[in-house]
Amino acid sequence: MNSSDWEKALEKVAHEVSSENFSAALTEEDLESLRIRFLGRKAPLTELLKSIKELSLEERRLLAPKAQQIKSQLEAQIEARALEIEKLRFDAELKTQSLDLTLPPLLPLRGRSHPLTKMQDQMAHILGLMGFSWAEGPLIEDDEHNFTALNIPEHHSARDMQDTFYVEGGQVLRTHTSPVQIRAMRKQKPPLRIICPGRVFRHEAVDATHSAAFHQVEGLYVDQNVTFADLKGTLEEFLKALFGPQIKVRFRPSYFPFTEPSAEVDLSCLFCSGTGLASDGRPCGICKKTGFIEILGAGMVHPNVFKAVGYNPEIWSGFAFGIGIERVAMLKWRIKDIRNFYSNDIRFLAQFEDTELPLLA
Ligand code: DAH
């Protein structure tokens, strides 16, 4: 192609571009076919730009900027129309969709304490008001603290009361929070009033009411002339603050190696209000018609435990108790399956609002 044909062809393109009505493109597809027509690989302008190398250097210097200018102008027009089409579509959408501006905004999710932490805090709060202070111990314990010092000698059948996880080197995952009693008494001189909340482990099959890892709160009170009446009064106040003043508390003789005498403590059934009968008149499935449910173990500290920590049992006396946090939470909040606590389902966890901590009567 010689330069005058080339220039004519370019003028033809320029004419076509200037007589094209870009506003007639109403959709992105319309605009795309315009782009292909004017700027595509087979578009006249593209062909012209390709064949420019056939012209002499001088001709190119003269004509190339003209062609480039048409190309840039085309690109700008297409770009501008694309924005207009976008706006047209948005305006049309606004006309067909109704916006409810009175809808409340979505609030960001807030973190909250786990229900077991809440229950533990509630229990610690009540006992704190009674003068108990918080103590902790390790989760991996030695045999001496978990058993021997608690008056459970080696080969004693009481060791079978709790199925134990053994760790290399003869240590155990603590089976209860009672070893913290030993640690606290060895560290502090009497009198002493502590609670030890924390995680414990049992080699158990997991089901709706059993977990291999769960939580307890241990209580220990040592002073001169502490009696079983102090134990009864303390636990009754504690349980009423926790479950409500209407509940009844019952003590049954029991056995624990580290206390003598020992008791198991029952609560009047929260599900049938202690009547033993469900609302349909059938036997209550929770308390098995007895009207009571077992809630904790307790007793007067055994003299052998005092001896193991170097307290003189002739001078000091005390009581101790141990209560399961999951058990309390399940009864209070009517949770049927203990595994809910550990499955991290936000729909379960979010149900427990922060409740006001109870006060003593
Ligand atoms: N340690 C016991 C258990 O896990 C619970 C217990 C019972 C703790 C009686 C005590 C107590 O301090 O006096 O089964």
Short mmCIF file of C-alpha atoms and ligand atoms in Angstrom, two decimals:
data_model
loop_
_atom_site.label_atom_id
_atom_site.label_comp_id
_atom_site.label_asym_id
_atom_site.label_seq_id
_atom_site.Cartn_x
_atom_site.Cartn_y
_atom_site.Cartn_z
CA MET A 1 0.00 0.00 0.00
CA ASN A 2 1.37 3.43 -0.83
CA SER A 3 1.11 6.29 1.59
CA SER A 4 -1.84 8.07 -0.03
CA ASP A 5 -3.94 4.85 -0.01
CA TRP A 6 -2.87 4.31 3.58
CA GLU A 7 -3.92 7.85 4.51
CA LYS A 8 -7.24 7.47 2.74
CA ALA A 9 -7.91 4.23 4.57
CA LEU A 10 -7.11 5.98 7.86
CA GLU A 11 -9.48 8.82 7.03
CA LYS A 12 -12.16 6.29 6.30
CA VAL A 13 -11.61 4.76 9.73
CA ALA A 14 -11.67 8.21 11.35
CA HIS A 15 -14.90 8.97 9.59
CA GLU A 16 -16.49 5.73 10.71
CA VAL A 17 -15.41 6.35 14.29
CA SER A 18 -16.75 9.87 14.36
CA SER A 19 -20.09 8.91 12.84
CA GLU A 20 -20.52 5.98 15.30
CA ASN A 21 -22.93 6.59 18.14
CA PHE A 22 -21.31 4.97 21.15
CA SER A 23 -24.29 5.85 23.31
CA ALA A 24 -26.32 3.35 21.32
CA ALA A 25 -24.42 0.59 23.14
CA LEU A 26 -26.69 -0.24 26.05
CA THR A 27 -25.06 -3.34 27.45
CA GLU A 28 -21.57 -4.64 28.07
CA GLU A 29 -22.08 -7.05 25.16
CA ASP A 30 -22.98 -4.18 22.77
CA LEU A 31 -19.85 -2.38 23.82
CA GLU A 32 -17.70 -5.47 23.39
CA SER A 33 -18.82 -5.91 19.78
CA LEU A 34 -17.96 -2.25 19.12
CA ARG A 35 -14.54 -2.82 20.63
CA ILE A 36 -13.98 -5.86 18.40
CA ARG A 37 -15.20 -3.94 15.37
CA PHE A 38 -12.85 -0.99 15.90
CA LEU A 39 -9.96 -2.37 17.90
CA GLY A 40 -10.07 -6.16 17.36
CA ARG A 41 -7.33 -8.13 15.64
CA LYS A 42 -9.07 -7.87 12.27
CA ALA A 43 -10.29 -4.28 12.61
CA PRO A 44 -9.20 -1.93 9.75
CA LEU A 45 -7.28 0.27 12.18
CA THR A 46 -5.35 -2.72 13.54
CA GLU A 47 -4.55 -3.85 9.98
CA LEU A 48 -3.39 -0.33 9.09
CA LEU A 49 -1.13 -0.14 12.11
CA LYS A 50 0.32 -3.51 11.15
CA SER A 51 1.05 -2.46 7.57
CA ILE A 52 2.66 0.83 8.56
CA LYS A 53 6.05 -0.80 8.20
CA GLU A 54 5.53 -0.81 4.45
CA LEU A 55 5.76 2.99 4.44
CA SER A 56 8.91 5.03 4.42
CA LEU A 57 10.32 6.43 7.66
CA GLU A 58 9.17 9.97 6.86
CA GLU A 59 5.66 8.84 5.93
CA ARG A 60 5.50 6.85 9.12
CA ARG A 61 6.59 9.92 11.19
CA LEU A 62 3.73 11.83 9.69
CA LEU A 63 0.97 9.21 9.73
CA ALA A 64 1.65 7.06 12.76
CA PRO A 65 0.68 9.76 15.34
CA LYS A 66 -2.62 10.31 13.51
CA ALA A 67 -3.42 6.60 13.67
CA GLN A 68 -2.32 6.43 17.33
CA GLN A 69 -4.52 9.38 18.17
CA ILE A 70 -7.58 7.67 16.64
CA LYS A 71 -6.78 4.53 18.60
CA SER A 72 -6.42 6.37 21.94
CA GLN A 73 -9.59 8.30 21.29
CA LEU A 74 -11.46 5.05 20.58
CA GLU A 75 -10.16 3.47 23.77
CA ALA A 76 -11.18 6.49 25.82
CA GLN A 77 -14.67 6.53 24.31
CA ILE A 78 -15.20 2.83 25.01
CA GLU A 79 -13.92 3.22 28.55
CA ALA A 80 -16.24 6.19 29.19
CA ARG A 81 -19.23 4.33 27.81
CA ALA A 82 -18.41 1.29 29.98
CA LEU A 83 -18.73 3.49 33.07
CA GLU A 84 -22.04 4.88 31.83
CA ILE A 85 -23.38 1.37 31.19
CA GLU A 86 -22.36 0.34 34.69
CA LYS A 87 -24.22 3.31 36.12
CA LEU A 88 -27.30 2.60 33.97
CA ARG A 89 -27.38 -0.94 35.29
CA PHE A 90 -26.98 0.20 38.87
CA ASP A 91 -29.77 2.79 38.49
CA ALA A 92 -32.05 0.14 36.99
CA GLU A 93 -31.27 -2.19 39.88
CA LEU A 94 -32.08 0.52 42.41
CA LYS A 95 -35.45 1.07 40.73
CA THR A 96 -36.44 -2.61 40.89
CA GLN A 97 -35.03 -3.46 44.33
CA SER A 98 -36.40 -1.95 47.47
CA LEU A 99 -33.96 -1.13 50.23
CA ASP A 100 -35.24 -1.35 53.79
CA LEU A 101 -33.23 1.31 55.52
CA THR A 102 -34.90 0.56 58.85
CA LEU A 103 -33.27 -2.89 59.07
CA PRO A 104 -30.90 -2.96 62.03
CA PRO A 105 -27.27 -3.41 61.05
CA LEU A 106 -25.47 -6.71 61.55
CA LEU A 107 -23.44 -6.33 64.70
CA PRO A 108 -19.97 -7.82 64.80
CA LEU A 109 -19.79 -11.10 66.76
CA ARG A 110 -18.37 -10.54 70.19
CA GLY A 111 -16.24 -13.04 72.02
CA ARG A 112 -17.56 -14.44 75.27
CA SER A 113 -16.54 -16.82 78.00
CA HIS A 114 -17.12 -20.53 77.51
CA PRO A 115 -20.13 -21.77 79.55
CA LEU A 116 -17.82 -23.89 81.70
CA THR A 117 -15.70 -20.83 82.44
CA LYS A 118 -18.89 -18.98 83.36
CA MET A 119 -19.98 -21.74 85.68
CA GLN A 120 -16.52 -22.00 87.23
CA ASP A 121 -16.48 -18.23 87.79
CA GLN A 122 -19.92 -18.34 89.40
CA MET A 123 -18.86 -21.10 91.77
CA ALA A 124 -15.58 -19.38 92.59
CA HIS A 125 -17.44 -16.10 93.12
CA ILE A 126 -19.81 -17.59 95.72
CA LEU A 127 -17.02 -19.41 97.52
CA GLY A 128 -14.93 -16.25 97.30
CA LEU A 129 -17.64 -14.37 99.19
CA MET A 130 -17.31 -17.05 101.88
CA GLY A 131 -13.59 -16.32 102.20
CA PHE A 132 -12.08 -19.08 100.06
CA SER A 133 -9.14 -18.07 97.91
CA TRP A 134 -8.09 -19.56 94.57
CA ALA A 135 -5.27 -22.13 94.33
CA GLU A 136 -3.93 -24.07 91.38
CA GLY A 137 -1.76 -27.10 90.73
CA PRO A 138 -0.27 -28.95 87.76
CA LEU A 139 -2.33 -31.13 85.42
CA ILE A 140 0.46 -33.71 85.29
CA GLU A 141 0.87 -34.89 88.85
CA ASP A 142 3.11 -37.32 90.60
CA ASP A 143 1.67 -40.39 92.19
CA GLU A 144 2.46 -39.07 95.65
CA HIS A 145 0.24 -35.96 95.36
CA ASN A 146 -2.55 -37.61 93.38
CA PHE A 147 -2.78 -40.70 95.59
CA THR A 148 -0.37 -41.49 98.41
CA ALA A 149 -0.54 -38.23 100.35
CA LEU A 150 -4.33 -38.40 100.00
CA ASN A 151 -4.30 -41.62 101.98
CA ILE A 152 -4.49 -43.85 98.93
CA PRO A 153 -1.40 -46.07 99.30
CA GLU A 154 -0.02 -48.12 96.46
CA HIS A 155 -1.94 -51.34 95.84
CA HIS A 156 -4.89 -49.96 97.81
CA SER A 157 -8.15 -50.84 96.11
CA ALA A 158 -9.25 -47.18 96.36
CA ARG A 159 -6.93 -46.50 93.41
CA ASP A 160 -9.44 -48.38 91.28
CA MET A 161 -12.13 -45.82 92.12
CA GLN A 162 -10.64 -43.62 89.42
CA ASP A 163 -9.33 -44.92 86.09
CA THR A 164 -6.01 -43.26 85.61
CA PHE A 165 -4.02 -42.06 82.61
CA TYR A 166 -0.35 -42.80 83.24
CA VAL A 167 2.38 -40.62 81.78
CA GLU A 168 5.91 -41.78 81.04
CA GLY A 169 8.17 -41.57 84.08
CA GLY A 170 5.51 -42.75 86.54
CA GLN A 171 3.51 -39.54 86.57
CA VAL A 172 -0.25 -39.35 86.04
CA LEU A 173 -2.76 -36.93 84.56
CA ARG A 174 -4.42 -35.82 87.77
CA THR A 175 -7.64 -37.74 88.31
CA HIS A 176 -9.12 -35.11 90.61
CA THR A 177 -8.35 -31.64 91.98
CA SER A 178 -7.66 -33.08 95.45
CA PRO A 179 -3.83 -33.11 94.98
CA VAL A 180 -3.95 -29.31 95.04
CA GLN A 181 -5.05 -29.65 98.69
CA ILE A 182 -1.71 -31.34 99.41
CA ARG A 183 0.27 -28.69 97.51
CA ALA A 184 -1.55 -25.84 99.27
CA MET A 185 -1.12 -27.29 102.75
CA ARG A 186 2.58 -27.97 102.18
CA LYS A 187 3.04 -24.37 101.10
CA GLN A 188 0.88 -22.62 103.70
CA LYS A 189 0.50 -22.91 107.44
CA PRO A 190 -3.02 -23.35 108.81
CA PRO A 191 -5.63 -21.87 109.09
CA LEU A 192 -6.40 -22.06 105.41
CA ARG A 193 -9.42 -21.73 103.17
CA ILE A 194 -8.92 -22.51 99.48
CA ILE A 195 -10.70 -23.64 96.36
CA CYS A 196 -8.91 -25.31 93.45
CA PRO A 197 -10.83 -25.16 90.18
CA GLY A 198 -9.36 -27.00 87.22
CA ARG A 199 -9.25 -29.76 84.67
CA VAL A 200 -9.03 -33.44 85.60
CA PHE A 201 -8.66 -36.62 83.55
CA ARG A 202 -10.13 -40.11 83.73
CA HIS A 203 -9.57 -43.05 81.44
CA GLU A 204 -13.27 -43.42 80.62
CA ALA A 205 -15.35 -44.18 77.57
CA VAL A 206 -16.92 -40.94 76.37
CA ASP A 207 -20.72 -40.78 76.31
CA ALA A 208 -23.49 -38.25 77.04
CA THR A 209 -22.50 -37.95 80.70
CA HIS A 210 -18.82 -38.95 80.71
CA SER A 211 -15.75 -37.26 79.32
CA ALA A 212 -12.11 -38.25 79.60
CA ALA A 213 -11.28 -34.65 80.52
CA PHE A 214 -13.59 -32.60 82.69
CA HIS A 215 -13.49 -29.98 85.44
CA GLN A 216 -13.85 -29.87 89.19
CA VAL A 217 -13.75 -27.36 91.99
CA GLU A 218 -12.07 -28.61 95.13
CA GLY A 219 -12.67 -26.90 98.46
CA LEU A 220 -10.58 -27.14 101.63
CA TYR A 221 -11.04 -25.48 104.99
CA VAL A 222 -8.60 -26.08 107.83
CA ASP A 223 -8.68 -24.41 111.25
CA GLN A 224 -9.08 -25.35 114.91
CA ASN A 225 -12.39 -26.91 115.86
CA VAL A 226 -13.83 -27.19 112.37
CA THR A 227 -16.78 -29.57 112.56
CA PHE A 228 -19.09 -31.44 110.27
CA ALA A 229 -21.67 -28.75 111.05
CA ASP A 230 -19.36 -26.19 109.37
CA LEU A 231 -19.18 -28.45 106.33
CA LYS A 232 -22.96 -28.82 106.19
CA GLY A 233 -23.62 -25.12 106.64
CA THR A 234 -21.04 -24.08 104.05
CA LEU A 235 -22.20 -26.51 101.39
CA GLU A 236 -25.86 -25.75 101.99
CA GLU A 237 -25.26 -22.01 101.58
CA PHE A 238 -23.09 -22.61 98.54
CA LEU A 239 -25.60 -24.87 96.79
CA LYS A 240 -28.51 -22.53 97.56
CA ALA A 241 -26.62 -19.57 96.14
CA LEU A 242 -25.85 -21.65 93.06
CA PHE A 243 -29.20 -23.36 92.42
CA GLY A 244 -31.70 -21.12 94.24
CA PRO A 245 -33.01 -20.92 97.81
CA GLN A 246 -35.84 -23.39 97.15
CA ILE A 247 -33.58 -26.44 96.84
CA LYS A 248 -33.10 -29.02 99.59
CA VAL A 249 -29.70 -30.50 100.41
CA ARG A 250 -29.19 -34.02 101.74
CA PHE A 251 -26.05 -35.68 103.13
CA ARG A 252 -25.52 -39.43 102.75
CA PRO A 253 -22.72 -41.43 104.40
CA SER A 254 -20.10 -42.47 101.85
CA TYR A 255 -16.44 -43.36 101.51
CA PHE A 256 -13.45 -41.39 100.30
CA PRO A 257 -9.93 -42.33 101.42
CA PHE A 258 -8.96 -38.72 102.17
CA THR A 259 -11.92 -37.88 104.42
CA GLU A 260 -13.46 -39.46 107.53
CA PRO A 261 -16.37 -39.33 107.89
CA SER A 262 -17.23 -38.92 104.21
CA ALA A 263 -20.48 -37.92 102.61
CA GLU A 264 -22.11 -37.69 99.27
CA VAL A 265 -24.30 -34.64 98.94
CA ASP A 266 -27.59 -34.68 97.07
CA LEU A 267 -29.73 -31.86 95.76
CA SER A 268 -33.51 -32.01 95.55
CA CYS A 269 -34.23 -32.80 91.89
CA LEU A 270 -34.43 -29.62 89.82
CA PHE A 271 -36.51 -31.31 87.14
CA CYS A 272 -39.42 -32.57 89.29
CA SER A 273 -38.89 -30.18 92.24
CA GLY A 274 -38.08 -33.14 94.44
CA THR A 275 -41.42 -34.88 93.95
CA GLY A 276 -39.96 -37.82 92.00
CA LEU A 277 -42.72 -37.41 89.43
CA ALA A 278 -42.58 -35.72 86.04
CA SER A 279 -45.36 -33.29 85.02
CA ASP A 280 -47.21 -36.11 83.23
CA GLY A 281 -47.31 -38.10 86.48
CA ARG A 282 -44.74 -40.62 85.35
CA PRO A 283 -41.56 -41.27 87.37
CA CYS A 284 -38.98 -38.48 86.88
CA GLY A 285 -36.32 -39.77 84.50
CA ILE A 286 -33.57 -37.58 85.94
CA CYS A 287 -33.73 -38.54 89.65
CA LYS A 288 -35.23 -41.98 88.96
CA LYS A 289 -38.19 -41.19 91.22
CA THR A 290 -35.95 -40.56 94.27
CA GLY A 291 -36.49 -36.78 94.30
CA PHE A 292 -32.72 -36.23 94.77
CA ILE A 293 -29.66 -36.04 92.54
CA GLU A 294 -26.09 -36.53 93.67
CA ILE A 295 -24.03 -33.38 93.27
CA LEU A 296 -20.74 -33.66 95.18
CA GLY A 297 -18.45 -35.56 97.53
CA ALA A 298 -17.20 -34.20 100.83
CA GLY A 299 -15.98 -35.03 104.30
CA MET A 300 -13.73 -34.20 107.23
CA VAL A 301 -10.04 -34.24 106.29
CA HIS A 302 -8.50 -37.60 107.25
CA PRO A 303 -5.75 -37.43 109.95
CA ASN A 304 -3.41 -39.30 107.56
CA VAL A 305 -3.74 -36.45 105.05
CA PHE A 306 -2.78 -33.93 107.74
CA LYS A 307 0.19 -36.10 108.71
CA ALA A 308 1.33 -36.31 105.07
CA VAL A 309 1.55 -32.49 104.87
CA GLY A 310 2.99 -31.97 108.35
CA TYR A 311 -0.13 -30.59 110.07
CA ASN A 312 -0.79 -31.93 113.57
CA PRO A 313 -4.21 -33.65 113.45
CA GLU A 314 -4.53 -33.22 117.22
CA ILE A 315 -4.61 -29.45 116.72
CA TRP A 316 -6.10 -28.93 113.29
CA SER A 317 -9.31 -30.14 111.80
CA GLY A 318 -10.94 -29.40 108.48
CA PHE A 319 -13.36 -30.28 105.77
CA ALA A 320 -12.97 -30.80 102.05
CA PHE A 321 -15.25 -31.21 99.09
CA GLY A 322 -15.06 -31.81 95.36
CA ILE A 323 -17.71 -30.87 92.81
CA GLY A 324 -17.89 -31.37 89.05
CA ILE A 325 -18.32 -28.18 87.02
CA GLU A 326 -19.88 -29.93 83.98
CA ARG A 327 -22.36 -31.68 86.26
CA VAL A 328 -23.50 -28.40 87.84
CA ALA A 329 -23.71 -26.67 84.45
CA MET A 330 -25.70 -29.56 82.94
CA LEU A 331 -28.20 -29.54 85.80
CA LYS A 332 -28.53 -25.77 85.92
CA TRP A 333 -28.84 -25.22 82.19
CA ARG A 334 -30.54 -28.55 81.43
CA ILE A 335 -27.87 -29.71 79.01
CA LYS A 336 -28.36 -33.34 78.09
CA ASP A 337 -24.99 -34.17 76.51
CA ILE A 338 -21.62 -33.32 78.07
CA ARG A 339 -19.98 -33.42 74.60
CA ASN A 340 -21.71 -30.13 73.76
CA PHE A 341 -19.14 -28.38 75.94
CA TYR A 342 -16.20 -29.56 73.88
CA SER A 343 -17.49 -29.53 70.31
CA ASN A 344 -17.00 -25.76 69.83
CA ASP A 345 -20.32 -25.28 68.06
CA ILE A 346 -20.89 -21.54 68.21
CA ARG A 347 -24.69 -22.04 68.18
CA PHE A 348 -24.40 -23.94 71.47
CA LEU A 349 -21.77 -21.71 73.03
CA ALA A 350 -23.58 -18.46 72.20
CA GLN A 351 -26.66 -19.43 74.23
CA PHE A 352 -25.14 -18.58 77.56
CA GLU A 353 -25.50 -14.89 78.21
CA ASP A 354 -23.51 -13.29 80.95
CA THR A 355 -25.69 -13.64 84.00
CA GLU A 356 -25.30 -11.59 87.12
CA LEU A 357 -23.20 -13.35 89.68
CA PRO A 358 -25.33 -14.53 92.60
CA LEU A 359 -25.02 -13.00 96.05
CA LEU A 360 -25.27 -14.82 99.33
CA ALA A 361 -28.63 -14.61 101.14
N1 DAH B 1 -11.79 -36.21 94.66
C1 DAH B 1 -13.12 -36.80 94.63
C2 DAH B 1 -13.42 -37.30 93.23
O1 DAH B 1 -12.90 -36.78 92.29
C3 DAH B 1 -14.15 -35.80 95.04
C4 DAH B 1 -14.02 -35.44 96.48
C5 DAH B 1 -14.71 -36.15 97.42
C6 DAH B 1 -13.19 -34.42 96.87
C7 DAH B 1 -14.61 -35.84 98.76
C8 DAH B 1 -13.08 -34.09 98.21
C9 DAH B 1 -13.80 -34.83 99.15
O2 DAH B 1 -12.30 -33.11 98.66
O3 DAH B 1 -13.69 -34.50 100.47
O4 DAH B 1 -14.20 -38.20 93.09
#
